[in-house]
Amino acid sequence: MRTEGEIATNTDPTGSWSLVVPLKPLARAKSRLGRAVGGDRARLALAFAQDTVSAALSCPAVRDVVVVTDDPVASAALTALGARAVADVPAAGLNAALEHGARSVRARRPAAAVAALNADLPALRPEELARVLDRAAAFPRAFVTDAQGIGTTFLSAAPGVELRPAFGGASRARHRASGAVEIPAAGVDSVRRDVDTGEDLRVALELGVGRWTAALRPAPAAEVQGRSAPDGP
């Protein structure tokens, strides 16, 4: 198990990256995880986001984190960690929310390097995120594919470059086609391990999750799924 302090804000003002983390209202988040964890789904969605934001703010390369959400509980919890919450004003889906977050960052800091980061990375390690950001800094736009090699968990844009997010489904192919450079997967497992299913959760627990996810003590996914499996075929 990985543990961190309650407030993990990076106080080093030299960090150059602003991260944008999108989060659905908790009542709708992580719907695919429901079968594995039942009534814990919304609480786990918030815990994932808390562990993600905490780890991100502990990374020396990160200056600040902007969370795009309309959920008041999530907004309060993540603001308490040191993030800045902004409402999902476009209300037009994930990519519109990310573009809105990036605009919010650059309205305050026009020369910011910006990166989108999934909110469901409960095993995220600050040192692995730092590795990704260091590699991403060499390119106008760069991305990290998820553990399945299909989606995306991270997308960056250098100062003066538009983020142009294309998250959702087979986004790896779309980000490649858009000209973003794929960052090598070696040594950044925690940045790739988003959690959408019970099996994803099992692997994240094996990697070592942060304090908020660990505090919920979710049972191994296979065990939970076994208990909740329907009686019929």
PDB file of C-alpha atoms in Angstrom:
ATOM      1  CA  MET A   1       0.000   0.000   0.000  1.00  0.00           C
ATOM      2  CA  ARG A   2       1.197   3.496  -0.807  1.00  0.00           C
ATOM      3  CA  THR A   3       0.429   6.297   1.605  1.00  0.00           C
ATOM      4  CA  GLU A   4       0.680  10.045   1.351  1.00  0.00           C
ATOM      5  CA  GLY A   5      -0.054  13.017   3.553  1.00  0.00           C
ATOM      6  CA  GLU A   6      -3.540  14.446   3.626  1.00  0.00           C
ATOM      7  CA  ILE A   7      -2.616  17.528   1.625  1.00  0.00           C
ATOM      8  CA  ALA A   8      -0.070  16.741  -1.050  1.00  0.00           C
ATOM      9  CA  THR A   9       0.188  20.111  -2.749  1.00  0.00           C
ATOM     10  CA  ASN A  10       3.573  20.684  -4.346  1.00  0.00           C
ATOM     11  CA  THR A  11       4.789  23.988  -2.918  1.00  0.00           C
ATOM     12  CA  ASP A  12       7.770  24.250  -5.280  1.00  0.00           C
ATOM     13  CA  PRO A  13       6.914  27.193  -7.580  1.00  0.00           C
ATOM     14  CA  THR A  14       9.309  25.985 -10.274  1.00  0.00           C
ATOM     15  CA  GLY A  15       7.008  23.265 -11.584  1.00  0.00           C
ATOM     16  CA  SER A  16       6.087  24.087 -15.157  1.00  0.00           C
ATOM     17  CA  TRP A  17       3.134  21.817 -15.904  1.00  0.00           C
ATOM     18  CA  SER A  18      -0.547  22.450 -15.329  1.00  0.00           C
ATOM     19  CA  LEU A  19      -2.661  19.299 -15.318  1.00  0.00           C
ATOM     20  CA  VAL A  20      -6.336  19.136 -16.220  1.00  0.00           C
ATOM     21  CA  VAL A  21      -8.279  16.304 -14.583  1.00  0.00           C
ATOM     22  CA  PRO A  22     -11.889  15.702 -15.693  1.00  0.00           C
ATOM     23  CA  LEU A  23     -14.385  14.068 -13.351  1.00  0.00           C
ATOM     24  CA  LYS A  24     -18.018  13.161 -13.980  1.00  0.00           C
ATOM     25  CA  PRO A  25     -20.615  13.695 -11.269  1.00  0.00           C
ATOM     26  CA  LEU A  26     -19.967  10.851  -8.839  1.00  0.00           C
ATOM     27  CA  ALA A  27     -23.451   9.374  -9.242  1.00  0.00           C
ATOM     28  CA  ARG A  28     -22.617   8.671 -12.906  1.00  0.00           C
ATOM     29  CA  ALA A  29     -18.921   7.869 -12.634  1.00  0.00           C
ATOM     30  CA  LYS A  30     -17.388   4.413 -13.105  1.00  0.00           C
ATOM     31  CA  SER A  31     -20.582   2.729 -14.275  1.00  0.00           C
ATOM     32  CA  ARG A  32     -18.644  -0.313 -15.581  1.00  0.00           C
ATOM     33  CA  LEU A  33     -17.207  -0.859 -12.118  1.00  0.00           C
ATOM     34  CA  GLY A  34     -20.630  -1.204 -10.513  1.00  0.00           C
ATOM     35  CA  ARG A  35     -20.918  -4.966 -10.937  1.00  0.00           C
ATOM     36  CA  ALA A  36     -17.624  -5.526  -9.143  1.00  0.00           C
ATOM     37  CA  VAL A  37     -18.036  -3.112  -6.227  1.00  0.00           C
ATOM     38  CA  GLY A  38     -21.767  -2.511  -5.927  1.00  0.00           C
ATOM     39  CA  GLY A  39     -22.691   0.429  -3.737  1.00  0.00           C
ATOM     40  CA  ASP A  40     -19.061   1.510  -3.305  1.00  0.00           C
ATOM     41  CA  ARG A  41     -18.850   2.742  -6.894  1.00  0.00           C
ATOM     42  CA  ALA A  42     -19.324   6.475  -6.249  1.00  0.00           C
ATOM     43  CA  ARG A  43     -17.090   6.460  -3.171  1.00  0.00           C
ATOM     44  CA  LEU A  44     -14.375   4.653  -5.104  1.00  0.00           C
ATOM     45  CA  ALA A  45     -14.657   7.101  -7.996  1.00  0.00           C
ATOM     46  CA  LEU A  46     -13.956   9.938  -5.578  1.00  0.00           C
ATOM     47  CA  ALA A  47     -11.145   7.997  -3.891  1.00  0.00           C
ATOM     48  CA  PHE A  48      -9.517   7.324  -7.278  1.00  0.00           C
ATOM     49  CA  ALA A  49      -9.635  11.033  -8.054  1.00  0.00           C
ATOM     50  CA  GLN A  50      -8.238  11.961  -4.636  1.00  0.00           C
ATOM     51  CA  ASP A  51      -5.314   9.574  -5.054  1.00  0.00           C
ATOM     52  CA  THR A  52      -4.712  10.797  -8.617  1.00  0.00           C
ATOM     53  CA  VAL A  53      -4.744  14.477  -7.683  1.00  0.00           C
ATOM     54  CA  SER A  54      -2.694  13.904  -4.528  1.00  0.00           C
ATOM     55  CA  ALA A  55       0.029  12.098  -6.462  1.00  0.00           C
ATOM     56  CA  ALA A  56      -0.009  14.707  -9.237  1.00  0.00           C
ATOM     57  CA  LEU A  57       0.395  17.570  -6.775  1.00  0.00           C
ATOM     58  CA  SER A  58       3.296  15.721  -5.163  1.00  0.00           C
ATOM     59  CA  CYS A  59       5.178  15.672  -8.486  1.00  0.00           C
ATOM     60  CA  PRO A  60       7.859  18.411  -8.600  1.00  0.00           C
ATOM     61  CA  ALA A  61       7.219  19.047 -12.299  1.00  0.00           C
ATOM     62  CA  VAL A  62       3.572  19.937 -11.625  1.00  0.00           C
ATOM     63  CA  ARG A  63       2.736  23.539 -10.834  1.00  0.00           C
ATOM     64  CA  ASP A  64      -1.014  23.111 -10.401  1.00  0.00           C
ATOM     65  CA  VAL A  65      -3.981  20.842 -11.070  1.00  0.00           C
ATOM     66  CA  VAL A  66      -7.337  21.978 -12.423  1.00  0.00           C
ATOM     67  CA  VAL A  67     -10.260  19.610 -11.890  1.00  0.00           C
ATOM     68  CA  VAL A  68     -13.214  20.017 -14.238  1.00  0.00           C
ATOM     69  CA  THR A  69     -16.320  18.763 -12.456  1.00  0.00           C
ATOM     70  CA  ASP A  70     -19.898  19.665 -11.644  1.00  0.00           C
ATOM     71  CA  ASP A  71     -19.964  17.470  -8.556  1.00  0.00           C
ATOM     72  CA  PRO A  72     -19.947  19.617  -5.377  1.00  0.00           C
ATOM     73  CA  VAL A  73     -18.661  16.799  -3.151  1.00  0.00           C
ATOM     74  CA  ALA A  74     -15.784  16.022  -5.479  1.00  0.00           C
ATOM     75  CA  SER A  75     -15.043  19.702  -5.982  1.00  0.00           C
ATOM     76  CA  ALA A  76     -14.761  20.291  -2.226  1.00  0.00           C
ATOM     77  CA  ALA A  77     -12.665  17.178  -1.610  1.00  0.00           C
ATOM     78  CA  LEU A  78     -10.192  17.891  -4.404  1.00  0.00           C
ATOM     79  CA  THR A  79      -9.948  21.591  -3.644  1.00  0.00           C
ATOM     80  CA  ALA A  80      -9.011  20.602  -0.083  1.00  0.00           C
ATOM     81  CA  LEU A  81      -5.988  18.785  -1.556  1.00  0.00           C
ATOM     82  CA  GLY A  82      -4.811  21.920  -3.353  1.00  0.00           C
ATOM     83  CA  ALA A  83      -6.454  21.524  -6.765  1.00  0.00           C
ATOM     84  CA  ARG A  84      -8.503  24.278  -8.393  1.00  0.00           C
ATOM     85  CA  ALA A  85     -11.991  23.172  -9.398  1.00  0.00           C
ATOM     86  CA  VAL A  86     -13.861  24.649 -12.342  1.00  0.00           C
ATOM     87  CA  ALA A  87     -17.383  23.842 -13.441  1.00  0.00           C
ATOM     88  CA  ASP A  88     -17.948  21.881 -16.629  1.00  0.00           C
ATOM     89  CA  VAL A  89     -19.491  24.873 -18.358  1.00  0.00           C
ATOM     90  CA  PRO A  90     -19.615  23.334 -21.851  1.00  0.00           C
ATOM     91  CA  ALA A  91     -21.420  20.244 -20.497  1.00  0.00           C
ATOM     92  CA  ALA A  92     -20.664  18.626 -23.845  1.00  0.00           C
ATOM     93  CA  GLY A  93     -18.660  15.562 -22.879  1.00  0.00           C
ATOM     94  CA  LEU A  94     -15.137  14.641 -21.889  1.00  0.00           C
ATOM     95  CA  ASN A  95     -13.152  16.347 -24.621  1.00  0.00           C
ATOM     96  CA  ALA A  96     -15.062  19.609 -24.334  1.00  0.00           C
ATOM     97  CA  ALA A  97     -14.433  19.527 -20.580  1.00  0.00           C
ATOM     98  CA  LEU A  98     -10.693  19.059 -21.157  1.00  0.00           C
ATOM     99  CA  GLU A  99     -10.555  21.915 -23.646  1.00  0.00           C
ATOM    100  CA  HIS A 100     -12.413  24.103 -21.144  1.00  0.00           C
ATOM    101  CA  GLY A 101      -9.925  23.174 -18.419  1.00  0.00           C
ATOM    102  CA  ALA A 102      -6.971  23.962 -20.674  1.00  0.00           C
ATOM    103  CA  ARG A 103      -8.472  27.361 -21.526  1.00  0.00           C
ATOM    104  CA  SER A 104      -8.949  28.035 -17.823  1.00  0.00           C
ATOM    105  CA  VAL A 105      -5.281  27.293 -17.203  1.00  0.00           C
ATOM    106  CA  ARG A 106      -4.055  29.523 -20.008  1.00  0.00           C
ATOM    107  CA  ALA A 107      -6.392  32.354 -19.100  1.00  0.00           C
ATOM    108  CA  ARG A 108      -4.259  32.657 -15.969  1.00  0.00           C
ATOM    109  CA  ARG A 109      -0.922  31.520 -17.373  1.00  0.00           C
ATOM    110  CA  PRO A 110      -0.805  31.884 -21.169  1.00  0.00           C
ATOM    111  CA  ALA A 111       2.591  30.189 -21.543  1.00  0.00           C
ATOM    112  CA  ALA A 112       1.633  27.083 -19.556  1.00  0.00           C
ATOM    113  CA  ALA A 113       2.509  23.590 -20.666  1.00  0.00           C
ATOM    114  CA  VAL A 114      -0.767  21.703 -20.196  1.00  0.00           C
ATOM    115  CA  ALA A 115      -1.568  18.020 -19.860  1.00  0.00           C
ATOM    116  CA  ALA A 116      -4.823  16.126 -19.504  1.00  0.00           C
ATOM    117  CA  LEU A 117      -4.733  13.306 -16.969  1.00  0.00           C
ATOM    118  CA  ASN A 118      -7.391  10.711 -16.223  1.00  0.00           C
ATOM    119  CA  ALA A 119      -9.028  10.927 -12.798  1.00  0.00           C
ATOM    120  CA  ASP A 120      -9.025   7.160 -12.256  1.00  0.00           C
ATOM    121  CA  LEU A 121      -5.338   6.414 -11.619  1.00  0.00           C
ATOM    122  CA  PRO A 122      -5.377   5.357  -7.943  1.00  0.00           C
ATOM    123  CA  ALA A 123      -1.913   3.753  -8.138  1.00  0.00           C
ATOM    124  CA  LEU A 124      -0.289   6.842  -9.680  1.00  0.00           C
ATOM    125  CA  ARG A 125       3.320   7.415  -8.622  1.00  0.00           C
ATOM    126  CA  PRO A 126       4.678  10.984  -8.640  1.00  0.00           C
ATOM    127  CA  GLU A 127       8.057   9.782  -9.912  1.00  0.00           C
ATOM    128  CA  GLU A 128       6.464   7.957 -12.852  1.00  0.00           C
ATOM    129  CA  LEU A 129       4.374  10.998 -13.703  1.00  0.00           C
ATOM    130  CA  ALA A 130       7.565  13.070 -13.573  1.00  0.00           C
ATOM    131  CA  ARG A 131       9.157  10.644 -16.027  1.00  0.00           C
ATOM    132  CA  VAL A 132       6.213  11.062 -18.405  1.00  0.00           C
ATOM    133  CA  LEU A 133       6.283  14.854 -18.148  1.00  0.00           C
ATOM    134  CA  ASP A 134      10.014  14.936 -18.795  1.00  0.00           C
ATOM    135  CA  ARG A 135       9.584  12.863 -21.941  1.00  0.00           C
ATOM    136  CA  ALA A 136       6.525  14.847 -23.047  1.00  0.00           C
ATOM    137  CA  ALA A 137       8.432  18.134 -22.790  1.00  0.00           C
ATOM    138  CA  ALA A 138      10.429  17.180 -25.893  1.00  0.00           C
ATOM    139  CA  PHE A 139       7.354  17.255 -28.171  1.00  0.00           C
ATOM    140  CA  PRO A 140       4.584  19.693 -29.109  1.00  0.00           C
ATOM    141  CA  ARG A 141       1.996  17.078 -28.140  1.00  0.00           C
ATOM    142  CA  ALA A 142       2.493  13.667 -26.557  1.00  0.00           C
ATOM    143  CA  PHE A 143       0.354  10.956 -24.999  1.00  0.00           C
ATOM    144  CA  VAL A 144       0.425   7.798 -22.903  1.00  0.00           C
ATOM    145  CA  THR A 145      -1.721   4.843 -23.876  1.00  0.00           C
ATOM    146  CA  ASP A 146      -3.629   2.893 -21.251  1.00  0.00           C
ATOM    147  CA  ALA A 147      -2.665  -0.572 -20.015  1.00  0.00           C
ATOM    148  CA  GLN A 148      -4.868  -2.175 -22.678  1.00  0.00           C
ATOM    149  CA  GLY A 149      -3.071  -0.290 -25.445  1.00  0.00           C
ATOM    150  CA  ILE A 150      -6.365   1.082 -26.777  1.00  0.00           C
ATOM    151  CA  GLY A 151      -7.220   4.244 -24.898  1.00  0.00           C
ATOM    152  CA  THR A 152      -5.305   7.210 -23.473  1.00  0.00           C
ATOM    153  CA  THR A 153      -4.587   8.244 -19.898  1.00  0.00           C
ATOM    154  CA  PHE A 154      -2.402  11.315 -20.536  1.00  0.00           C
ATOM    155  CA  LEU A 155      -2.150  13.923 -23.291  1.00  0.00           C
ATOM    156  CA  SER A 156       0.153  16.943 -23.249  1.00  0.00           C
ATOM    157  CA  ALA A 157       0.509  20.196 -25.140  1.00  0.00           C
ATOM    158  CA  ALA A 158       3.603  22.398 -25.032  1.00  0.00           C
ATOM    159  CA  PRO A 159       3.306  26.159 -24.469  1.00  0.00           C
ATOM    160  CA  GLY A 160       1.482  27.768 -27.376  1.00  0.00           C
ATOM    161  CA  VAL A 161       0.144  24.402 -28.628  1.00  0.00           C
ATOM    162  CA  GLU A 162      -3.529  23.428 -28.479  1.00  0.00           C
ATOM    163  CA  LEU A 163      -4.345  20.286 -26.504  1.00  0.00           C
ATOM    164  CA  ARG A 164      -6.770  18.852 -29.089  1.00  0.00           C
ATOM    165  CA  PRO A 165      -8.024  15.964 -26.935  1.00  0.00           C
ATOM    166  CA  ALA A 166      -9.681  12.955 -28.575  1.00  0.00           C
ATOM    167  CA  PHE A 167     -10.332  10.786 -25.518  1.00  0.00           C
ATOM    168  CA  GLY A 168     -12.868   7.962 -25.393  1.00  0.00           C
ATOM    169  CA  GLY A 169     -12.785   4.441 -26.809  1.00  0.00           C
ATOM    170  CA  ALA A 170      -9.915   3.789 -29.205  1.00  0.00           C
ATOM    171  CA  SER A 171      -8.270   7.147 -28.517  1.00  0.00           C
ATOM    172  CA  ARG A 172      -4.718   5.855 -28.914  1.00  0.00           C
ATOM    173  CA  ALA A 173      -5.217   5.625 -32.664  1.00  0.00           C
ATOM    174  CA  ARG A 174      -6.888   9.038 -32.834  1.00  0.00           C
ATOM    175  CA  HIS A 175      -4.140  10.756 -30.868  1.00  0.00           C
ATOM    176  CA  ARG A 176      -1.492   9.129 -33.053  1.00  0.00           C
ATOM    177  CA  ALA A 177      -3.345  10.235 -36.173  1.00  0.00           C
ATOM    178  CA  SER A 178      -3.533  13.781 -34.822  1.00  0.00           C
ATOM    179  CA  GLY A 179       0.273  13.958 -34.687  1.00  0.00           C
ATOM    180  CA  ALA A 180       0.786  13.431 -30.959  1.00  0.00           C
ATOM    181  CA  VAL A 181       3.876  11.382 -30.098  1.00  0.00           C
ATOM    182  CA  GLU A 182       3.347   8.218 -28.060  1.00  0.00           C
ATOM    183  CA  ILE A 183       5.513   8.088 -24.948  1.00  0.00           C
ATOM    184  CA  PRO A 184       7.181   4.684 -24.386  1.00  0.00           C
ATOM    185  CA  ALA A 185       5.337   2.542 -21.864  1.00  0.00           C
ATOM    186  CA  ALA A 186       8.404   1.267 -19.990  1.00  0.00           C
ATOM    187  CA  GLY A 187       8.614   2.360 -16.387  1.00  0.00           C
ATOM    188  CA  VAL A 188       5.322   4.243 -16.211  1.00  0.00           C
ATOM    189  CA  ASP A 189       2.850   1.485 -15.319  1.00  0.00           C
ATOM    190  CA  SER A 190       1.029   3.577 -12.744  1.00  0.00           C
ATOM    191  CA  VAL A 191       0.298   6.299 -15.309  1.00  0.00           C
ATOM    192  CA  ARG A 192      -1.276   3.712 -17.614  1.00  0.00           C
ATOM    193  CA  ARG A 193      -3.383   1.851 -15.059  1.00  0.00           C
ATOM    194  CA  ASP A 194      -6.776   3.494 -15.163  1.00  0.00           C
ATOM    195  CA  VAL A 195      -9.617   1.639 -13.453  1.00  0.00           C
ATOM    196  CA  ASP A 196     -12.841   0.908 -15.320  1.00  0.00           C
ATOM    197  CA  THR A 197     -13.539  -2.715 -14.364  1.00  0.00           C
ATOM    198  CA  GLY A 198     -13.119  -5.108 -11.485  1.00  0.00           C
ATOM    199  CA  GLU A 199     -10.045  -6.609 -13.118  1.00  0.00           C
ATOM    200  CA  ASP A 200      -8.516  -3.141 -13.510  1.00  0.00           C
ATOM    201  CA  LEU A 201      -9.103  -2.561  -9.812  1.00  0.00           C
ATOM    202  CA  ARG A 202      -7.449  -5.861  -8.897  1.00  0.00           C
ATOM    203  CA  VAL A 203      -4.312  -4.937 -10.838  1.00  0.00           C
ATOM    204  CA  ALA A 204      -4.242  -1.424  -9.380  1.00  0.00           C
ATOM    205  CA  LEU A 205      -4.438  -2.887  -5.878  1.00  0.00           C
ATOM    206  CA  GLU A 206      -1.485  -5.130  -6.707  1.00  0.00           C
ATOM    207  CA  LEU A 207       0.502  -2.104  -7.909  1.00  0.00           C
ATOM    208  CA  GLY A 208      -0.285  -0.309  -4.658  1.00  0.00           C
ATOM    209  CA  VAL A 209      -3.000   2.316  -4.466  1.00  0.00           C
ATOM    210  CA  GLY A 210      -3.027   5.602  -2.613  1.00  0.00           C
ATOM    211  CA  ARG A 211      -4.454   6.207   0.841  1.00  0.00           C
ATOM    212  CA  TRP A 212      -8.025   7.105  -0.152  1.00  0.00           C
ATOM    213  CA  THR A 213      -8.622   4.020  -2.280  1.00  0.00           C
ATOM    214  CA  ALA A 214      -6.847   1.832   0.277  1.00  0.00           C
ATOM    215  CA  ALA A 215      -9.020   3.227   3.081  1.00  0.00           C
ATOM    216  CA  LEU A 216     -12.122   1.798   1.432  1.00  0.00           C
ATOM    217  CA  ARG A 217     -10.499  -1.643   1.531  1.00  0.00           C
ATOM    218  CA  PRO A 218     -12.168  -2.882  -1.655  1.00  0.00           C
ATOM    219  CA  ALA A 219     -12.152  -6.666  -1.852  1.00  0.00           C
ATOM    220  CA  PRO A 220     -10.214  -8.284  -4.713  1.00  0.00           C
ATOM    221  CA  ALA A 221     -12.301  -7.892  -7.827  1.00  0.00           C
ATOM    222  CA  ALA A 222     -12.624 -11.623  -8.523  1.00  0.00           C
ATOM    223  CA  GLU A 223     -13.967 -12.191  -5.017  1.00  0.00           C
ATOM    224  CA  VAL A 224     -16.518  -9.394  -5.307  1.00  0.00           C
ATOM    225  CA  GLN A 225     -17.616 -10.514  -8.747  1.00  0.00           C
ATOM    226  CA  GLY A 226     -17.991 -14.064  -7.492  1.00  0.00           C
ATOM    227  CA  ARG A 227     -20.326 -12.950  -4.712  1.00  0.00           C
ATOM    228  CA  SER A 228     -22.390 -10.768  -7.008  1.00  0.00           C
ATOM    229  CA  ALA A 229     -22.637 -13.114  -9.998  1.00  0.00           C
ATOM    230  CA  PRO A 230     -26.227 -13.886 -11.056  1.00  0.00           C
ATOM    231  CA  ASP A 231     -27.621 -17.340 -10.240  1.00  0.00           C
ATOM    232  CA  GLY A 232     -28.869 -18.041 -13.725  1.00  0.00           C
ATOM    233  CA  PRO A 233     -26.884 -18.442 -16.981  1.00  0.00           C
TER     234      PRO A 233
END
